[in-house]
mmCIF file of C-alpha atoms in Angstrom:
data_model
loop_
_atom_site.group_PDB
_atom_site.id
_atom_site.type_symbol
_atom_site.label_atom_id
_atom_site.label_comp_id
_atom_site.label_asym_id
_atom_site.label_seq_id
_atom_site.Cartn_x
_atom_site.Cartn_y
_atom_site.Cartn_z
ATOM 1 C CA UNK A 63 84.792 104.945 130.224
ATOM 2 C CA UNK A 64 81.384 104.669 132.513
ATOM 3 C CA UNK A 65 82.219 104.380 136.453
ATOM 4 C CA UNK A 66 80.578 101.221 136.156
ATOM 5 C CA UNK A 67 83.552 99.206 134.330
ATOM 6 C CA UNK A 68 85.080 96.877 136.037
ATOM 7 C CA UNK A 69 88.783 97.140 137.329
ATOM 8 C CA UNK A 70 89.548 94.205 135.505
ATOM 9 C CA UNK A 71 89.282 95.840 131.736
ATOM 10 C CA UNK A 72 90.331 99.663 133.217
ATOM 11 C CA UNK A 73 93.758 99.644 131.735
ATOM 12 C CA UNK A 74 93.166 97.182 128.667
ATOM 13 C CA UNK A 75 94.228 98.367 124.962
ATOM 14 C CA UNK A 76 91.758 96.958 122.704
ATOM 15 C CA UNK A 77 92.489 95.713 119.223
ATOM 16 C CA UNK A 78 92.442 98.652 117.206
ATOM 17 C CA UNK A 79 91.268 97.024 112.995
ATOM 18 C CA UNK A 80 92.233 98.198 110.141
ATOM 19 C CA UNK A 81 90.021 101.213 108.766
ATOM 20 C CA UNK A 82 87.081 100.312 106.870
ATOM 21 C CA UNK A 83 85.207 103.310 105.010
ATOM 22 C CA UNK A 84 82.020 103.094 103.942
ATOM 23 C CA UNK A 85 82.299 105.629 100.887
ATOM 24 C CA UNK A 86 84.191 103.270 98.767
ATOM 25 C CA UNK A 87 86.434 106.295 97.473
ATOM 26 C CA UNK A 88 89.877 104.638 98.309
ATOM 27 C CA UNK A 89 91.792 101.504 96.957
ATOM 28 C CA UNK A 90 91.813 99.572 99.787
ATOM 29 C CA UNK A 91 94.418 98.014 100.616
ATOM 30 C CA UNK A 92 94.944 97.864 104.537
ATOM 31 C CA UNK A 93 93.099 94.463 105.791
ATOM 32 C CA UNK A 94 94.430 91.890 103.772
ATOM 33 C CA UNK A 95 90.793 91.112 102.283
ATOM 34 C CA UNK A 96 90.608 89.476 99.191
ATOM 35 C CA UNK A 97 90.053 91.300 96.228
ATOM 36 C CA UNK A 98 87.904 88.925 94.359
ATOM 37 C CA UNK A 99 84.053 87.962 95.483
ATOM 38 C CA UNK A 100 83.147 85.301 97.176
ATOM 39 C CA UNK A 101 82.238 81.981 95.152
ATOM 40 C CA UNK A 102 78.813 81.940 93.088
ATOM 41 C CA UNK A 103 77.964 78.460 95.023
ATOM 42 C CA UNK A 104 79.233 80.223 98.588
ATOM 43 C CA UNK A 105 76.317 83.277 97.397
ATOM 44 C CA UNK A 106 73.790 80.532 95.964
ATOM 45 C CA UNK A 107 73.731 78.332 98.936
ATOM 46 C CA UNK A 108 73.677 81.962 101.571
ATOM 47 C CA UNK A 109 70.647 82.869 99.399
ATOM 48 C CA UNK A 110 68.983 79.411 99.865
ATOM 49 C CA UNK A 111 69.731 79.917 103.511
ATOM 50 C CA UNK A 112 67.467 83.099 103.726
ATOM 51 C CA UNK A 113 64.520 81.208 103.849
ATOM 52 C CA UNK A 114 65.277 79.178 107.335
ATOM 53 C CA UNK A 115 66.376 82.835 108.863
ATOM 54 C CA UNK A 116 63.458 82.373 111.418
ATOM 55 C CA UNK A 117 65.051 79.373 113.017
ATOM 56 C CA UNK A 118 68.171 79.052 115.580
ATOM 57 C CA UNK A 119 71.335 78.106 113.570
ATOM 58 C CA UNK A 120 72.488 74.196 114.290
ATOM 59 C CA UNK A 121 74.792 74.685 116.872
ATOM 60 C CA UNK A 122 77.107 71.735 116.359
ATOM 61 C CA UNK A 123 77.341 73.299 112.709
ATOM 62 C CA UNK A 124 77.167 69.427 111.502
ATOM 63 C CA UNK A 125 77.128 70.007 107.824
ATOM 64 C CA UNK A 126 79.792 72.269 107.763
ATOM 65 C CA UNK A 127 82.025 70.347 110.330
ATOM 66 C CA UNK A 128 81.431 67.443 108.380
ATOM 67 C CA UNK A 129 82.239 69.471 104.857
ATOM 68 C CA UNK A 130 85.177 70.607 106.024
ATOM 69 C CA UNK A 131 86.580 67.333 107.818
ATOM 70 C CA UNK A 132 86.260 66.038 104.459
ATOM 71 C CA UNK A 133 87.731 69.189 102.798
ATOM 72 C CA UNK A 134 90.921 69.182 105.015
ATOM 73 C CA UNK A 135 91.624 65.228 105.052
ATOM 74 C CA UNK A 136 91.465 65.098 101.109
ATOM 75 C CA UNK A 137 93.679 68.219 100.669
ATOM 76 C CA UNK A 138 96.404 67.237 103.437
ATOM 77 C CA UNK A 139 95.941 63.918 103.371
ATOM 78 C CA UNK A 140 95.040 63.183 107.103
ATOM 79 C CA UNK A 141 92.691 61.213 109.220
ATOM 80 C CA UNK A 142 89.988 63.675 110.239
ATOM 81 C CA UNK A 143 86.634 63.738 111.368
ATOM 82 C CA UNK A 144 84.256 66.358 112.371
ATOM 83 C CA UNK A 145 85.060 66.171 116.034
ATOM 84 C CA UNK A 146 88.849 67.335 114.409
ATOM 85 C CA UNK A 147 87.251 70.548 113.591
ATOM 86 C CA UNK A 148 85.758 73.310 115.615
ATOM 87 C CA UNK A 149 83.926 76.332 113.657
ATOM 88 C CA UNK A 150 84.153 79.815 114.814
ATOM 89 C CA UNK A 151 82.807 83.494 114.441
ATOM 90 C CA UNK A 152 86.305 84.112 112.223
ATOM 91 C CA UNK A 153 89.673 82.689 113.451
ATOM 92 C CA UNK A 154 89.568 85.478 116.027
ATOM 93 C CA UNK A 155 87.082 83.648 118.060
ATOM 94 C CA UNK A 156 89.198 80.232 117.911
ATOM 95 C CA UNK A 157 92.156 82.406 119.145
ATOM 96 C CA UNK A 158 90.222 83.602 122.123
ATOM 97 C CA UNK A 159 88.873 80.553 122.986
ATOM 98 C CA UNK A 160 92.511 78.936 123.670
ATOM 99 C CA UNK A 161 93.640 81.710 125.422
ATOM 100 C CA UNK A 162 90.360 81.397 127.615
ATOM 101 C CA UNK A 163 91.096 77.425 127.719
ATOM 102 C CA UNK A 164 94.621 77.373 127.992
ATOM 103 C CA UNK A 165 96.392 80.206 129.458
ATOM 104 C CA UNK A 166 95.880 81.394 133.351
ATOM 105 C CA UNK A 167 98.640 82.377 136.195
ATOM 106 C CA UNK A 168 100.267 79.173 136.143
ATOM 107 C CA UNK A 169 100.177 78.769 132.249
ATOM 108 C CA UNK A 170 101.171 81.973 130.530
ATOM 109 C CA UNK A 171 100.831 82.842 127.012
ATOM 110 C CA UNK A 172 103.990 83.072 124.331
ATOM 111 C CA UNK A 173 104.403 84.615 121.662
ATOM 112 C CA UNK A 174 106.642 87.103 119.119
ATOM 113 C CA UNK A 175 106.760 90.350 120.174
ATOM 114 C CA UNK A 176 106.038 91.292 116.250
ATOM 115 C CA UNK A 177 102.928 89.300 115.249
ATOM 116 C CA UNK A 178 98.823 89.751 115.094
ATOM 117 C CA UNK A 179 98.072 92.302 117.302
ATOM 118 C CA UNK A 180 95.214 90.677 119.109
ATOM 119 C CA UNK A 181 97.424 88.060 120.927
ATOM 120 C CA UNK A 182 97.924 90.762 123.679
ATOM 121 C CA UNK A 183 94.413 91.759 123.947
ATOM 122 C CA UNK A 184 93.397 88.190 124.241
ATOM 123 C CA UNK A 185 95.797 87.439 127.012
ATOM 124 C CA UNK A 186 94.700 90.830 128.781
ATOM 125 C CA UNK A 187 90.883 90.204 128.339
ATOM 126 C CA UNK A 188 91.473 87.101 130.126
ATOM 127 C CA UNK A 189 93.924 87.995 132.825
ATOM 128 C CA UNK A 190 96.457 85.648 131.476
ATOM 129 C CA UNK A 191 100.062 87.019 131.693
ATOM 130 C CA UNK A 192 102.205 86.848 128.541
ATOM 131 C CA UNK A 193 105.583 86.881 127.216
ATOM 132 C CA UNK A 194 106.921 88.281 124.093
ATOM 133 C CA UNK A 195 110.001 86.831 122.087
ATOM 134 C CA UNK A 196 111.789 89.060 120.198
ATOM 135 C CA UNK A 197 112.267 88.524 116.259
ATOM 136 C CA UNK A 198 115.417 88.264 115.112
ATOM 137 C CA UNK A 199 116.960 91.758 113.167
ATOM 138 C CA UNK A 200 115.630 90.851 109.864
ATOM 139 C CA UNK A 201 111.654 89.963 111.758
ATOM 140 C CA UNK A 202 112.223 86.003 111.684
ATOM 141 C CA UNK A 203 111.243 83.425 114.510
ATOM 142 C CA UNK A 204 114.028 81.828 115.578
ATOM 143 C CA UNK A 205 112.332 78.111 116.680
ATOM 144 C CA UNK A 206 115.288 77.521 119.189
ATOM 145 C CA UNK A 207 113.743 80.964 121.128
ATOM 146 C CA UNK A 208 110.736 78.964 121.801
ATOM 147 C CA UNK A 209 112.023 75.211 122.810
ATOM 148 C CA UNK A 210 110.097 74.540 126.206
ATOM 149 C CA UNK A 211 108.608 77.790 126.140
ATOM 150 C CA UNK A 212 107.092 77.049 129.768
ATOM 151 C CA UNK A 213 103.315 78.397 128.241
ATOM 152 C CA UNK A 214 101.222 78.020 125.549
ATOM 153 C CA UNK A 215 102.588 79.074 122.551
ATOM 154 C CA UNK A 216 100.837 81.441 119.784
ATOM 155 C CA UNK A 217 102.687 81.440 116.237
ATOM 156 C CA UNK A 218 101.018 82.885 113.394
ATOM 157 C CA UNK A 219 103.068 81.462 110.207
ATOM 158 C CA UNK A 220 103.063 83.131 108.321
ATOM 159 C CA UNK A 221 103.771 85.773 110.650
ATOM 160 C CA UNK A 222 101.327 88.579 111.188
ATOM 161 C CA UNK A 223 102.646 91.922 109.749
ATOM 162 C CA UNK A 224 106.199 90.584 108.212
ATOM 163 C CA UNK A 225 104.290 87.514 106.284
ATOM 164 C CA UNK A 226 107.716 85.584 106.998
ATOM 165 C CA UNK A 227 106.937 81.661 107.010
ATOM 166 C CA UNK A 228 108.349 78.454 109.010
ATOM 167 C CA UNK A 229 109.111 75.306 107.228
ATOM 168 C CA UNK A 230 106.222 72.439 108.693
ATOM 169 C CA UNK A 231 109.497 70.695 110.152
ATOM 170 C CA UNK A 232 110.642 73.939 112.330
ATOM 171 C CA UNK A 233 107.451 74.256 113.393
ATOM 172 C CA UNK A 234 107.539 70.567 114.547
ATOM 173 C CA UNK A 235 110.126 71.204 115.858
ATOM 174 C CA UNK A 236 108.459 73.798 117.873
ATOM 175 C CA UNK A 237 105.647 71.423 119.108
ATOM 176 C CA UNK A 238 107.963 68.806 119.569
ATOM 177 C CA UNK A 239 110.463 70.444 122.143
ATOM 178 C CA UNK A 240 106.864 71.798 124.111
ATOM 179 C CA UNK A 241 104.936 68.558 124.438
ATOM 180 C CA UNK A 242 103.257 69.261 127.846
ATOM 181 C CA UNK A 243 101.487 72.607 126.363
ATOM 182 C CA UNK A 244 99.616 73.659 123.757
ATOM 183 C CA UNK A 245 100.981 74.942 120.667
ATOM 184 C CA UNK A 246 98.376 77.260 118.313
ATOM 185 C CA UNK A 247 100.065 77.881 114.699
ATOM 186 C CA UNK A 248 97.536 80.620 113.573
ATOM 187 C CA UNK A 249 97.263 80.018 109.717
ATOM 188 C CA UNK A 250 95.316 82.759 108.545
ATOM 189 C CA UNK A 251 97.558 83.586 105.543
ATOM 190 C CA UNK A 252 98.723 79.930 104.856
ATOM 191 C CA UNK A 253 97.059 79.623 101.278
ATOM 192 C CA UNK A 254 99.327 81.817 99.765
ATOM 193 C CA UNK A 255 102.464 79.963 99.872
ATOM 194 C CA UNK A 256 103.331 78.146 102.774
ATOM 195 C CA UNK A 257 103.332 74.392 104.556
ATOM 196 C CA UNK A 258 100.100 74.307 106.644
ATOM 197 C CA UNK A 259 100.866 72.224 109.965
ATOM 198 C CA UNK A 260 97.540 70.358 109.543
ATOM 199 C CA UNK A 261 99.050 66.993 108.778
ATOM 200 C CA UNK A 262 100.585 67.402 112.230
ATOM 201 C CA UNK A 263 97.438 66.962 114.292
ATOM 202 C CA UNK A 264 97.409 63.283 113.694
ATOM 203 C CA UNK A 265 101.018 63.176 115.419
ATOM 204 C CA UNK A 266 100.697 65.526 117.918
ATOM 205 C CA UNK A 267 98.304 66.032 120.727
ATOM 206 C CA UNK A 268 99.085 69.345 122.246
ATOM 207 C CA UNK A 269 98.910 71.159 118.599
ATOM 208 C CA UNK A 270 95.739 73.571 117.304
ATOM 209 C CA UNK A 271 96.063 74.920 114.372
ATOM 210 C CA UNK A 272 93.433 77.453 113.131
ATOM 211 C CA UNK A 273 92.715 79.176 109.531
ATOM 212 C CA UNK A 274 89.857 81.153 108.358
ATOM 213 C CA UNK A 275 87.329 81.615 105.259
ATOM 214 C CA UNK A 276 88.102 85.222 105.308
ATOM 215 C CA UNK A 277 91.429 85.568 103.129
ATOM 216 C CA UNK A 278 91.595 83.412 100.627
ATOM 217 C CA UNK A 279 88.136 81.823 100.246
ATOM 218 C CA UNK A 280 86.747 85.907 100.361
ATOM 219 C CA UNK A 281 84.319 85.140 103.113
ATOM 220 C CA UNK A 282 85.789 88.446 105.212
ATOM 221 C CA UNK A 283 82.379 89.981 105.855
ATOM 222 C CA UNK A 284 80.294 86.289 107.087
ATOM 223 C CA UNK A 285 83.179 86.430 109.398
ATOM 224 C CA UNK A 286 84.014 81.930 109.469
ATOM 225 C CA UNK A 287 87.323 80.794 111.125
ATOM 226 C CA UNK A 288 87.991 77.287 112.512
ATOM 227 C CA UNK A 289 90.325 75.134 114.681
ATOM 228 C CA UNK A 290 91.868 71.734 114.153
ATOM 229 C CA UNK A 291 93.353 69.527 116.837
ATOM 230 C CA UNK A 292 92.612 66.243 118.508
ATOM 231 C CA UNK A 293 89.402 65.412 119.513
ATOM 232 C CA UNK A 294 90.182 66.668 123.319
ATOM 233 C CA UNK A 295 91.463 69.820 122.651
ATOM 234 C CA UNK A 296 88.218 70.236 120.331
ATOM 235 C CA UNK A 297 86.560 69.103 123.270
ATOM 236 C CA UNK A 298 87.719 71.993 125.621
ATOM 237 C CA UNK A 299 87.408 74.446 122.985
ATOM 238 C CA UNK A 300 83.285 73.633 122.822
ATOM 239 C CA UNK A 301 83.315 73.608 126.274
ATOM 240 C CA UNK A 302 84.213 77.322 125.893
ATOM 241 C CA UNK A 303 82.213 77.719 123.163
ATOM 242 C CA UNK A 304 79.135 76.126 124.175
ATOM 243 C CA UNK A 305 79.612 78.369 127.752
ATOM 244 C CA UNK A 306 79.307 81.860 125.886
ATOM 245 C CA UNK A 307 77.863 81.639 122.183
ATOM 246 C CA UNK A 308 76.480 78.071 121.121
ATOM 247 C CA UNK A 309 74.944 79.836 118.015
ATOM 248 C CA UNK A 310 78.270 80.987 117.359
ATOM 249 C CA UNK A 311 78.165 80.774 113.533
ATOM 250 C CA UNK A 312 74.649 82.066 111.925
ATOM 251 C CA UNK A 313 72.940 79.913 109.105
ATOM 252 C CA UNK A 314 73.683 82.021 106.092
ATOM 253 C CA UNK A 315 77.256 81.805 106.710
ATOM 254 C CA UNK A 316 77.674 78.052 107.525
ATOM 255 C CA UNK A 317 75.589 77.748 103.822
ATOM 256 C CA UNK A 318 78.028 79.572 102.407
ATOM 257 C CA UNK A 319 80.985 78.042 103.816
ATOM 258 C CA UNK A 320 79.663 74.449 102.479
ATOM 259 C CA UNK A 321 79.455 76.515 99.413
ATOM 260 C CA UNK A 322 83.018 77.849 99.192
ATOM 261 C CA UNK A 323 84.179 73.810 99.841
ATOM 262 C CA UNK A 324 82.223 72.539 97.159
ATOM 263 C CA UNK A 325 84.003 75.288 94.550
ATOM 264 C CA UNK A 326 87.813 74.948 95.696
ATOM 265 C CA UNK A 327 89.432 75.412 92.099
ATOM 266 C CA UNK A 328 87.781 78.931 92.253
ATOM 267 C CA UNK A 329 89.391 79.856 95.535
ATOM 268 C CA UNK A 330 92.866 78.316 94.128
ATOM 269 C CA UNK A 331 92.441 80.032 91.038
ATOM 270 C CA UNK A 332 92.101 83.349 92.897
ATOM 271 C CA UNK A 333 95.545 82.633 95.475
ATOM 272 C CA UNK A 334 97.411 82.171 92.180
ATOM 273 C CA UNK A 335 96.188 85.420 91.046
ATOM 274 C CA UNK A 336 97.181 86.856 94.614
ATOM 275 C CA UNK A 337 100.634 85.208 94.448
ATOM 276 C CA UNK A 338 101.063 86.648 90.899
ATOM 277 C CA UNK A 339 100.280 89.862 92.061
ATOM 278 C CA UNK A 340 102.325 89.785 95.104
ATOM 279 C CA UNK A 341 105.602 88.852 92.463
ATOM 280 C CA UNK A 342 104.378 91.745 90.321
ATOM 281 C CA UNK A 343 104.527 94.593 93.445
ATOM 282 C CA UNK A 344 107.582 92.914 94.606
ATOM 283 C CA UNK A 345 109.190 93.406 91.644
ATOM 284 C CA UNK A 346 107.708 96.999 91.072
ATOM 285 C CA UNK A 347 108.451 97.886 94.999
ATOM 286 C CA UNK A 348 112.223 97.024 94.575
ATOM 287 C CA UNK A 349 113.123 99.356 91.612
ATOM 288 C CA UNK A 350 111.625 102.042 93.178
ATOM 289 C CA UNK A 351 114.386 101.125 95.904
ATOM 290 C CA UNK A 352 111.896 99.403 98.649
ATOM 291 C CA UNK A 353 113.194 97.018 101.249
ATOM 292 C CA UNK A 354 110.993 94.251 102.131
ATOM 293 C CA UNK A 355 110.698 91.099 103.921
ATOM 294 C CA UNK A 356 110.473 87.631 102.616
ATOM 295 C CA UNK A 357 105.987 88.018 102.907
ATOM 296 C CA UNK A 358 104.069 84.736 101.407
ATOM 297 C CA UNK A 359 101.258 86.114 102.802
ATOM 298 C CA UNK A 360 98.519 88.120 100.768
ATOM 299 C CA UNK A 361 100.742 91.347 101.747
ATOM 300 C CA UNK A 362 104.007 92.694 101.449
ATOM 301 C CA UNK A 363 105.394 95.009 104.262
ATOM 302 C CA UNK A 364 108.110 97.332 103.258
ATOM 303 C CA UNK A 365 110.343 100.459 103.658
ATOM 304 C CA UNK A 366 111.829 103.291 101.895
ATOM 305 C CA UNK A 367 115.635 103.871 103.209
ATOM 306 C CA UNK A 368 114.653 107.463 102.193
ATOM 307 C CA UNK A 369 110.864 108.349 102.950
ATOM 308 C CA UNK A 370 109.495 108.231 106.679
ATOM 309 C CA UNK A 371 107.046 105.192 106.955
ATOM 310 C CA UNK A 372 104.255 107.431 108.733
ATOM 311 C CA UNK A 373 104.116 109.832 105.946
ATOM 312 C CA UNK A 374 104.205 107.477 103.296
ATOM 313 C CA UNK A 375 100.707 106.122 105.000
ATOM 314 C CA UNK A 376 99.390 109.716 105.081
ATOM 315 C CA UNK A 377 100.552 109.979 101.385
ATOM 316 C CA UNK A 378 99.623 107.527 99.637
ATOM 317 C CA UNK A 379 95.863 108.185 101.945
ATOM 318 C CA UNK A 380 95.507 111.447 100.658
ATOM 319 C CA UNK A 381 95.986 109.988 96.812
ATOM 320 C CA UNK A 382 92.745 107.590 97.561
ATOM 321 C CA UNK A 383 94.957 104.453 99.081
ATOM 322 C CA UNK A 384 94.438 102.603 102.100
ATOM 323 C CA UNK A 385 97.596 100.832 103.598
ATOM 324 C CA UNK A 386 98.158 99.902 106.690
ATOM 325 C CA UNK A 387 100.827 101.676 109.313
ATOM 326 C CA UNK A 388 101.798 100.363 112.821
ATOM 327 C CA UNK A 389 103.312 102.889 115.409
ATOM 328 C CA UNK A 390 105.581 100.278 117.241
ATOM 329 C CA UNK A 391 108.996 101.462 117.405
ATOM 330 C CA UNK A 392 110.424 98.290 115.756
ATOM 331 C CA UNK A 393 108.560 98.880 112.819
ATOM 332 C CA UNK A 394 107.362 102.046 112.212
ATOM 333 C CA UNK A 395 109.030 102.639 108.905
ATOM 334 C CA UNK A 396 107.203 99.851 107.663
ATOM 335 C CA UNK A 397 103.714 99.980 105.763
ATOM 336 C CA UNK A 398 101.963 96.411 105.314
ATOM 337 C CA UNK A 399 100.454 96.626 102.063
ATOM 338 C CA UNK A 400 97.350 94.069 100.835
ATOM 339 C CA UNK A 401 97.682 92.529 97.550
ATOM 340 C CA UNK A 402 94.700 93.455 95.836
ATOM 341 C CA UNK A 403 94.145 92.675 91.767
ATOM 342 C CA UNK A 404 96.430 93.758 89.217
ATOM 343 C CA UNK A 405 94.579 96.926 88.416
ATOM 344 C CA UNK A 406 94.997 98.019 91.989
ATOM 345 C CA UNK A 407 98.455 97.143 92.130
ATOM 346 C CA UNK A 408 99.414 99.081 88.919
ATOM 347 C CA UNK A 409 97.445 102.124 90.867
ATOM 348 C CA UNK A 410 99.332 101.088 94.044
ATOM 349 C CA UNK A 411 102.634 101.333 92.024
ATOM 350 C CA UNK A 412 101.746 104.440 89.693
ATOM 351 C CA UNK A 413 100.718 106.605 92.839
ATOM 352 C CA UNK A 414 104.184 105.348 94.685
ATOM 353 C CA UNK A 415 105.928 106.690 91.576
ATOM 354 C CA UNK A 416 104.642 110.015 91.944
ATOM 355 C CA UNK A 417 104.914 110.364 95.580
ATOM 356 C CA UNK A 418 108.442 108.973 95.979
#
């Protein structure tokens, strides 16, 4: 680091992504992408979008907002408008934005101590102190562990790395027993399998929940996310917004977002695909004598009671696959592993075969 950075950021970790090579010579399955393009009206409206590249982006992203209110009440069966719905630069902004609106030295920041590794980054970036829950042995959340919390509370669910769910009414629970702070259930993976907490927002007005366009609608590389809460939280959120980046989401994206709406029985087709693959490697994982956890995410994490986690990663890299390995101590035998499409997944499973 320069002599010039501030003391504030000398000692932070950053978020370290997955890797993303640019030669295309491995299978890659280490960022929980989707393996399937993004929807022919998502690239025909981008295209169409090309042409108005000269002007600012609307900043209020009123087309989209209003797509998506739409989107979400019909699907969940809520009340919502676009003043329910913030859009982001991917989920990760959304995240950042309630740690910078609703964490500080008297509000601290909770959440697991396994989970999405950028909840520790946030709260460092912007000074807020944190605490970390531990999972239970076998990597659940434990909702009693997090009744009046005393800070605003961060739950991915599914969980980040493990893929492990809550049921909506433990969740509620959660929200229920922590009414005078916010709550952010961070549903990046929820299409795969589990109960979104959306229809909570009408009940409760100290939840956010927040998803993204970037697993299941295969909108990783335009890089959309969004938040859902009551209109005040919203509220706070663009005040945060509006302070740093009001052009926040660029034009070709927010075209191709309205695009990926309009064409939802291609994105559902492609999670049941996911979801058949992910029974398919299960399956495969556990004769080879795997141990894995209970994912519904698009990923499985798992160990081999006989092959060292670390090498496995180096492994199956040096056959041409990308998984993903994490150092911390509680799970550093683990590999999280993206489901891709079945021919990758047969590869996956082949190259395991040989290796083990």
């Amino acid at each position: 680091m320069s002599r010039f950075l501030s003391y504030r950021f000398a000692d932070l970790e950053p978020y370290v992504p997955g890797e993303q090579p640019q030669d295309q010579q491995y299978i890659k399955l280490n960022t929980n992408e989707s393996p399937y393009p993004a929807s022919p009206k998502a690239c025909e409206r981008a295209r169409d979008a090309i042409e108005r590249l000269k002007l600012y982006p609307d900043p209020d992203c009123k087309a989209l907002a209003e797509s998506l209110a739409e989107y979400l009440a019909g699907k969940y069966g809520v009340q919502l408008t676009k003043d329910n719905v913030l859009l982001t630069n991917g989920s990760d902004e959304v995240l950042n934005f309630a740690f910078m609106a609703f964490c500080d030295e008297k509000t601290p920041a909770v959440f697991p101590d396994i989970t999405y590794g950028f909840y520790p980054v946030f709260a460092d970036m912007n000074g807020a102190p944190y605490r970390e829950i531990p999972l239970t042995e076998d990597f659940r959340i434990s909702p009693e562990d997090y009744a009046k919390a005393g800070g605003t509370l961060f739950i991915a669910n599914p969980n980040a790395h493990t893929g492990i769910a809550l049921s909506r009414d433990e969740v509620e629970g959660i929200i229920e027993s922590n009414r005078d702070k916010v709550v952010v259930v961070d549903e990046a993976y929820v299409d795969f399998g589990c109960e979104s907490c959306v229809p909570l927002v009408e009940k409760y007005d100290n939840l956010l929940v927040t998803q993204t366009f970037s697993k299941s609608r295969s909108m990783a590389g335009a890089r959309l996310g969004f938040g859902i809460a009551g209109r005040e939280i919203i509220s706070d959120l663009n005040t945060i917004r509006n302070s740093t980046n009001p052009y926040n989401i660029n034009g070709m994206t927010m075209a191709a977002g309205i695009g990926v709406l309009e064409d939802d029985e291609y994105t559902m087709s492609n999670c049941r695909k996911i979801i058949e693959n992910r029974q398919y490697t299960v399956s495969e994982l556990k004769k080879l004598g795997f141990e894995l956890t209970d994912s519904i995410g698009n990923f499985v994490f798992m160990k081999h009671p006989d092959y060292d986690g670390g090498k496995l990663y180096e492994d199956l890299k040096k056959a041409g696959i990308l998984v993903r390995h994490f150092t911390k101590e509680r799970i550093a035998q683990y590999n999280r592993v993206t489901i891709g499409s079945r021919e990758q997944m047969e590869a996956f499973i082949n190259t395991l075969k040989e290796i083990i």
